[in-house]
XYZ file of C-alpha atoms in Angstrom:
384
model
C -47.272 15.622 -38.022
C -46.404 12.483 -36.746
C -42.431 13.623 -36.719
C -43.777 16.303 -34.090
C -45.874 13.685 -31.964
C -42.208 12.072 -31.708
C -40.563 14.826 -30.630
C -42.942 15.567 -28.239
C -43.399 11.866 -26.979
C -39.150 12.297 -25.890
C -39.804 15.261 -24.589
C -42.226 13.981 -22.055
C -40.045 10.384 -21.671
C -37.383 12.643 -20.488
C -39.115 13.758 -17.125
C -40.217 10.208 -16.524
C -36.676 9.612 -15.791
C -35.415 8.784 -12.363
C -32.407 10.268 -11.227
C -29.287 8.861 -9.191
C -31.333 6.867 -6.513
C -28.182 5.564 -4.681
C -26.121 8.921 -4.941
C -23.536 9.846 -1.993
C -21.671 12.662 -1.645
C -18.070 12.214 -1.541
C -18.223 14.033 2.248
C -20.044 11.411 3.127
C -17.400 8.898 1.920
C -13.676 7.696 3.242
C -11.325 6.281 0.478
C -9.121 3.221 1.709
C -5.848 3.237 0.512
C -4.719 0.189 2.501
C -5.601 -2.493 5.225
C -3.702 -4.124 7.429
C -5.244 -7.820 8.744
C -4.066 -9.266 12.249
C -6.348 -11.731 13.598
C -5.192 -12.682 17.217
C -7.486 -14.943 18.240
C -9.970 -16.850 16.410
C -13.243 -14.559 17.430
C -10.788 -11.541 17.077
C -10.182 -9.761 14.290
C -7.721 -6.474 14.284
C -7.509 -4.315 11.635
C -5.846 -0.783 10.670
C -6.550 1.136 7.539
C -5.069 3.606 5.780
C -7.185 6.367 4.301
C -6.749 9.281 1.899
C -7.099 12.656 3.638
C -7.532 15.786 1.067
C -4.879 18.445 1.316
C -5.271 20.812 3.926
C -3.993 24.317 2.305
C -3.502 27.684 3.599
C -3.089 30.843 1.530
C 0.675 31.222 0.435
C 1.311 27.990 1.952
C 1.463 23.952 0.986
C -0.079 21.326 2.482
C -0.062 21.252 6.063
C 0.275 17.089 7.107
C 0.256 13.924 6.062
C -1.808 12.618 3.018
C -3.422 9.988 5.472
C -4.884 9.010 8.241
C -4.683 5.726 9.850
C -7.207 3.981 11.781
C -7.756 1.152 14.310
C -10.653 -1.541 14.614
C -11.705 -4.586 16.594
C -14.484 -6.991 15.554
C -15.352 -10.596 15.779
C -15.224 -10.033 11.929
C -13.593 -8.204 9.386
C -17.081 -6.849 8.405
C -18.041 -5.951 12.100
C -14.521 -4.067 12.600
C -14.884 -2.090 8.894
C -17.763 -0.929 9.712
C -17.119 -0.139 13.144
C -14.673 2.654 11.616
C -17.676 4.816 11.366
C -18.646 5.290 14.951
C -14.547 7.292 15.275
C -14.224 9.011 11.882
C -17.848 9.867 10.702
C -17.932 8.646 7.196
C -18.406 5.333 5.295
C -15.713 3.178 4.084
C -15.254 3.331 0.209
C -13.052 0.207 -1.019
C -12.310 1.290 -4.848
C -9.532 2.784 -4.267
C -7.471 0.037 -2.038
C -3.978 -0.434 -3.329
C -2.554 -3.029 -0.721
C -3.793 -5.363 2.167
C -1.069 -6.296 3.934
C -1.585 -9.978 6.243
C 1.195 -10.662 8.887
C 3.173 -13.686 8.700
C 1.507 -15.534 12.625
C -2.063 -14.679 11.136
C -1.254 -16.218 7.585
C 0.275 -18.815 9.087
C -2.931 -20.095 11.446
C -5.761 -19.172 9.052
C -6.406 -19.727 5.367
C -6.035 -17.017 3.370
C -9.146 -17.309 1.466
C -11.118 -17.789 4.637
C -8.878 -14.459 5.734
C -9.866 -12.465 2.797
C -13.508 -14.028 1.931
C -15.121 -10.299 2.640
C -12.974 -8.712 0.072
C -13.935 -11.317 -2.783
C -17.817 -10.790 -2.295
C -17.655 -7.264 -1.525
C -18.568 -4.767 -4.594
C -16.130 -2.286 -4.299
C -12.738 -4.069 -3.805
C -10.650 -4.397 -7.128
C -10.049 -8.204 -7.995
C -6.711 -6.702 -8.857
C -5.708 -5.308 -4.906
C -2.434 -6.303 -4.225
C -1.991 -9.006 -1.269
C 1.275 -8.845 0.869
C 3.091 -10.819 3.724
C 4.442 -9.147 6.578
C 7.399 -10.184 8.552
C 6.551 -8.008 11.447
C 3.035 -6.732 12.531
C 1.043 -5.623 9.668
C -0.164 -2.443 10.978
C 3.761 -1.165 11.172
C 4.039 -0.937 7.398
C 0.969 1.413 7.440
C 2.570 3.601 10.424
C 6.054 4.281 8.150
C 6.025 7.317 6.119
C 6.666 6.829 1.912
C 9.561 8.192 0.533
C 7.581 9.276 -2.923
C 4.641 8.076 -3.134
C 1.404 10.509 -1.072
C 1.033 7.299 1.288
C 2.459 3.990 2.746
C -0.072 1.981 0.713
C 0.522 3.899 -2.581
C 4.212 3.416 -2.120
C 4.147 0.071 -1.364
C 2.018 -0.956 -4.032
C 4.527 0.534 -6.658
C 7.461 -1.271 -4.602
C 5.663 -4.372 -5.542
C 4.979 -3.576 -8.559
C 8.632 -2.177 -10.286
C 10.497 -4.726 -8.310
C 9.026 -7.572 -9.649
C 9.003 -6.063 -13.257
C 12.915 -5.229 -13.272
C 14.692 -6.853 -10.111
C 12.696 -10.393 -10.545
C 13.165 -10.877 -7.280
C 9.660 -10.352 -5.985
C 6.395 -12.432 -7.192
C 3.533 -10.211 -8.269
C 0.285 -11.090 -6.005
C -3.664 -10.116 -6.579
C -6.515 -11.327 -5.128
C -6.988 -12.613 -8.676
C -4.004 -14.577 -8.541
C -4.203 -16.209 -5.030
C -7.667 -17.006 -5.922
C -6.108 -18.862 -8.777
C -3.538 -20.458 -6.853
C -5.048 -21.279 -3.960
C -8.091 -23.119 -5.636
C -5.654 -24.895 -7.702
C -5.325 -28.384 -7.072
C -1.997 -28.039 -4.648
C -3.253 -25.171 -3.520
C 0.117 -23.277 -3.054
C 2.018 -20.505 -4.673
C 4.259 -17.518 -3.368
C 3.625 -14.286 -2.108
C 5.753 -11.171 -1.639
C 7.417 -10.909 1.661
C 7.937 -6.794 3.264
C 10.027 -6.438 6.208
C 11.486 -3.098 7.518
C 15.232 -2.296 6.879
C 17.296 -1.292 9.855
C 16.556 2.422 9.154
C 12.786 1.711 9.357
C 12.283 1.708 6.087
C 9.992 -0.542 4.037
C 11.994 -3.438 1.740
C 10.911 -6.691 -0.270
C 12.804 -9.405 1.097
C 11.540 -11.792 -0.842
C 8.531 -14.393 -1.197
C 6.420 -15.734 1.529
C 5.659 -20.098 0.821
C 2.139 -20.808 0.928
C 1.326 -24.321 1.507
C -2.896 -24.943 1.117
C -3.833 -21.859 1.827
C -1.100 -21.032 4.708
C 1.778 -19.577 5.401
C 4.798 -21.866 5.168
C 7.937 -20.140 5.298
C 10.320 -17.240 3.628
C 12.321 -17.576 0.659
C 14.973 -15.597 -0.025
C 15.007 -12.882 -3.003
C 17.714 -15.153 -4.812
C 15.085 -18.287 -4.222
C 12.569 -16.094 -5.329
C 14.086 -15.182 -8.613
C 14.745 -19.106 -9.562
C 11.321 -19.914 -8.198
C 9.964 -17.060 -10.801
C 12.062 -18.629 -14.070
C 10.775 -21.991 -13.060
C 7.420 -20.813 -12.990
C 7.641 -18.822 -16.310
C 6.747 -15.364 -14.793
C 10.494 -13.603 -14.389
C 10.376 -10.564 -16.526
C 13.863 -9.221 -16.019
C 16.642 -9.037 -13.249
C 20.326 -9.440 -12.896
C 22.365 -12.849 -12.430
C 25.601 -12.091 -10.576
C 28.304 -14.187 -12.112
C 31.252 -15.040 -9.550
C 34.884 -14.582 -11.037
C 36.602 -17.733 -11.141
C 40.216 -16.546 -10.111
C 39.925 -16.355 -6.238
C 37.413 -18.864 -4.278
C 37.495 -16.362 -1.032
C 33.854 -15.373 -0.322
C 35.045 -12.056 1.252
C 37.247 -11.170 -1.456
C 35.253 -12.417 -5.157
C 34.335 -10.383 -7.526
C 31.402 -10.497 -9.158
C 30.032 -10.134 -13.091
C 26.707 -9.058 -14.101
C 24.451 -10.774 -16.806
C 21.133 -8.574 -17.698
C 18.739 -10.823 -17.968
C 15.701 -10.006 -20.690
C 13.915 -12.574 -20.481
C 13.295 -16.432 -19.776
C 11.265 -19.048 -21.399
C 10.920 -22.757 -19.540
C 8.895 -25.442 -20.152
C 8.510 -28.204 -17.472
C 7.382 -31.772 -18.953
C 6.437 -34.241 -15.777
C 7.583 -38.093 -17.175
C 5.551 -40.640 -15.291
C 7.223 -44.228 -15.227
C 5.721 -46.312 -13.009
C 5.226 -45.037 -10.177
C 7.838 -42.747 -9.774
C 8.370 -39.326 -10.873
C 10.707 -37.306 -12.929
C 10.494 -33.799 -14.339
C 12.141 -32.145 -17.174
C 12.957 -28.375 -17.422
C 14.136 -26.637 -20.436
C 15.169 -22.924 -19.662
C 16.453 -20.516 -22.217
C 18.032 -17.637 -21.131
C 18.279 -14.398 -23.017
C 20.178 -10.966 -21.884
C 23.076 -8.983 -22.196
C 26.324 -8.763 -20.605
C 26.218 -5.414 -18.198
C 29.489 -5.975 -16.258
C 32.336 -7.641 -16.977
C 35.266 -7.643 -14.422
C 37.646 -10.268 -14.767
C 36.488 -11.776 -18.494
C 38.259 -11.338 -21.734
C 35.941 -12.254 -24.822
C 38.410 -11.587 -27.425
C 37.276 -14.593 -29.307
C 34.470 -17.265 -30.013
C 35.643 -19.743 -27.844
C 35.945 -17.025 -24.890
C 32.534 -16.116 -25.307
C 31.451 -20.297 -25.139
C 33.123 -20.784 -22.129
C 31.742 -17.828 -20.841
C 27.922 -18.820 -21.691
C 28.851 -22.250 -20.548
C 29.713 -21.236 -17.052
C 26.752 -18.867 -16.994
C 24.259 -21.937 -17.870
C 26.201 -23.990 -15.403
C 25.699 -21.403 -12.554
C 22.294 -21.219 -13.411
C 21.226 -24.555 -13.728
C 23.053 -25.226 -9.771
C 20.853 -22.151 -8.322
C 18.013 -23.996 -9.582
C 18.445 -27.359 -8.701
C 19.540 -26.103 -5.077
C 16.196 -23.812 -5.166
C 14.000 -27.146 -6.514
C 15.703 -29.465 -3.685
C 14.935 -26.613 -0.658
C 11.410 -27.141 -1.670
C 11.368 -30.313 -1.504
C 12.812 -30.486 1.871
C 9.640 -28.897 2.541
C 7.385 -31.155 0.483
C 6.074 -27.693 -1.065
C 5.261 -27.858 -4.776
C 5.736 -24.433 -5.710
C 6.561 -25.067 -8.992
C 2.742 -25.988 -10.200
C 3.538 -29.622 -11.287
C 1.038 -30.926 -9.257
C -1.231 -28.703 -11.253
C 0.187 -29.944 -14.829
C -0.219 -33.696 -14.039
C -3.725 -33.013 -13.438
C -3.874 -31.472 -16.510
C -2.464 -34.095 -18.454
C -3.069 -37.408 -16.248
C -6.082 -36.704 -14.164
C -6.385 -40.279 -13.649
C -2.927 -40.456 -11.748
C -3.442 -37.288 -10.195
C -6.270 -38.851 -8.373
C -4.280 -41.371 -6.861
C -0.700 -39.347 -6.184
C -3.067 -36.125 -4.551
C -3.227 -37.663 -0.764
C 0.073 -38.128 -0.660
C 1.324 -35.633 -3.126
C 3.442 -33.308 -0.939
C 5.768 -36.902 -0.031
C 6.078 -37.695 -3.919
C 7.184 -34.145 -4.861
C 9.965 -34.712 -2.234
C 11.508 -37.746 -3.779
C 10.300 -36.521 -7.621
C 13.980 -36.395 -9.979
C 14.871 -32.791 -11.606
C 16.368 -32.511 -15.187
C 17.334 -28.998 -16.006
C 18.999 -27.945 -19.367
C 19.534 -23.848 -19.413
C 20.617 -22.175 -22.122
C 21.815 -18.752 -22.217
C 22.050 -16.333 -25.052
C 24.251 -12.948 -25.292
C 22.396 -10.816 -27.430
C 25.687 -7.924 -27.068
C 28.080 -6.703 -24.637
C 26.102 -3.312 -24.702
C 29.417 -1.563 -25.966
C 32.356 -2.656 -28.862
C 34.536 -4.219 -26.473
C 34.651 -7.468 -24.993
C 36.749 -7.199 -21.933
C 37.154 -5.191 -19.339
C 37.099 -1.375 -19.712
C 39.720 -0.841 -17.318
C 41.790 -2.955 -18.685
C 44.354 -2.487 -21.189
């Protein structure tokens, strides 16, 4: 009896339950892919964004246009302008899906990011893991360009991002996690990657983008970049051209390639004093991908070969270290790791902390390890 009176009592618990009180209909929604952030004038904010538009299909036939749509707003906010979309396209904004917001390099340069992007950290829907880019030209530009595989400009730019920095090393990888991170750290700087449009109109990494608390500070180049990245421990993979020794011409050297696997560094800040010097060990580990005017018929070819290598290596980045300290712009986090470790200094080198990384003294050591040639023979194919 009472196993009845159970099954009865769920019986009537079931229509005591509520159903979906905050249901919409996915007519009623518009999925942003992308946003673009230009913010002219302090009261001003511009913004375009990038939605997904379903595939329009006709019998016998494929789709019709483009995956997306892109659309224009103007606010005093970024709020006001979002939601200002609806009174043009008819449908709420749905943020879940955003792949990329894309700031240009004037508006990151006069505003804090964080201040730029505070909607997008309290808002529900955004992804902590969006990806934030710099623009060398006007934001809204990248969104215009058409993708070469990807169903939009967003999508495709995201995945740029994304690949590069996992195999060329040449581009940082940037959330609104990360910057968050950074940014809140106590220098309050780290790089971004930098998009610019090729001469074909096409969409290309160039690089990193400095930011210096909170702003925009200058570009790096994609070589800077990559030593910036082994510095910093977060270089994946890439490629290290190696110049051939035998002719000093620019125009006519050759170059080598070493496949780079992976890099380990450790950074230890010495304090003596009051003066500042920092230690870097960096061990290199990769493979040998081209060879075009090195023999390594023999053990001592091979040392001279890795000694070179480590030499070239360790001159890209002390020449990387010393451009950023001609900008007094610790990009390298040691401001971060002597907090760490002497908070009590840190409190009194922090006013003036962008003049002491400037005259700080660099120690690098780099070691590089060959795990193989990737084939049996140690020269040159085309040689004899």
């Amino acid at each position: 009896m009472r196993k009845w009176f159970k099954i009865l009592f769920l019986i009537l618990s079931i229509a005591l339950l509520s159903g979906c009180w905050n249901r919409e209909e996915l007519p009623e929604k518009a999925f942003v892919m992308g946003i673009a952030i230009n913010k002219p004038e302090p009261d001003k904010v511009k913004i375009m964004v990038q939605l997904f538009k379903p595939s329009q299909k006709t019998a016998g036939k494929g789709d019709t246009g483009n995956s997306f749509t892109n659309i224009e707003s103007t606010g005093a906010t970024t709020q006001e302008a979002i939601r200002d979309i609806t009174l043009r396209l008819g449908r709420k904004t749905q943020w879940g899906h955003t792949r990329m917001i894309i700031i240009d390099e004037r508006t990151a340069a006069r505003n804090n990011l964080l201040s730029l992007l505070e909607l997008f950290y309290r808002d529900h829907e955004t992804r902590i893991t969006t990806k934030v880019v710099i623009a060398k030209e006007d934001s809204a530009d990248l969104l215009k360009e058409k993708p070469m595989i990807e169903l939009t400009s967003s999508q495709q730019m995201n995945r740029m991002e994304e690949i590069a920095n996992r195999f060329a090393g040449k581009v940082p990888n940037m959330t609104l996690l990360k910057l968050a991170r950074d940014l809140k750290s106590e220098t309050g700087n780290t790089i971004m990657p930098l998009m610019s449009k090729s001469s074909s109109n096409e969409m290309i990494l160039i690089g990193s983008a400095a930011i210096h608390q909170g702003q925009f500070a200058g570009p790096l180049s994609s070589r800077q970049t990559q030593d910036l990245l082994m510095l910093r421990g977060q270089f994946r993979s890439g490629i290290v051209k190696v110049p051939c020794e035998a002719n000093n011409n620019e125009k006519e050297r050759k170059y080598e390639s070493l496949e780079v696997q992976s890099v380990n560094s450790v950074m230890k800040p010495a304090i003596a004093s009051d003066s500042l010097r920092v230690h870097y060990q960096v061990k290199v580990q990769g493979n040998i991908s081209e060879l075009q005017c090195t023999r390594l018929d023999t053990s001592s070819d091979e040392t001279a070969y890795l000694h070179r290598i480590e030499e070239l290596i360790q001159k890209r980045l002390l020449d990387t270290i010393k451009y950023t300290q001609s900008k007094e712009v610790d990009l390298l986090g040691i401001g971060n790791s002597i907090y760490r470790k002497h908070t009590r200094i840190w409190r009194q080198w922090k006013p003036d902390w962008d003049k002491r990384y400037a005259e700080a003294k660099f120690d690098i050591k780099v070691t590089v390890h060959i795990d193989n040639t990737l084939t049996m023979v140690g020269k040159p194919l085309f040689t004899k």
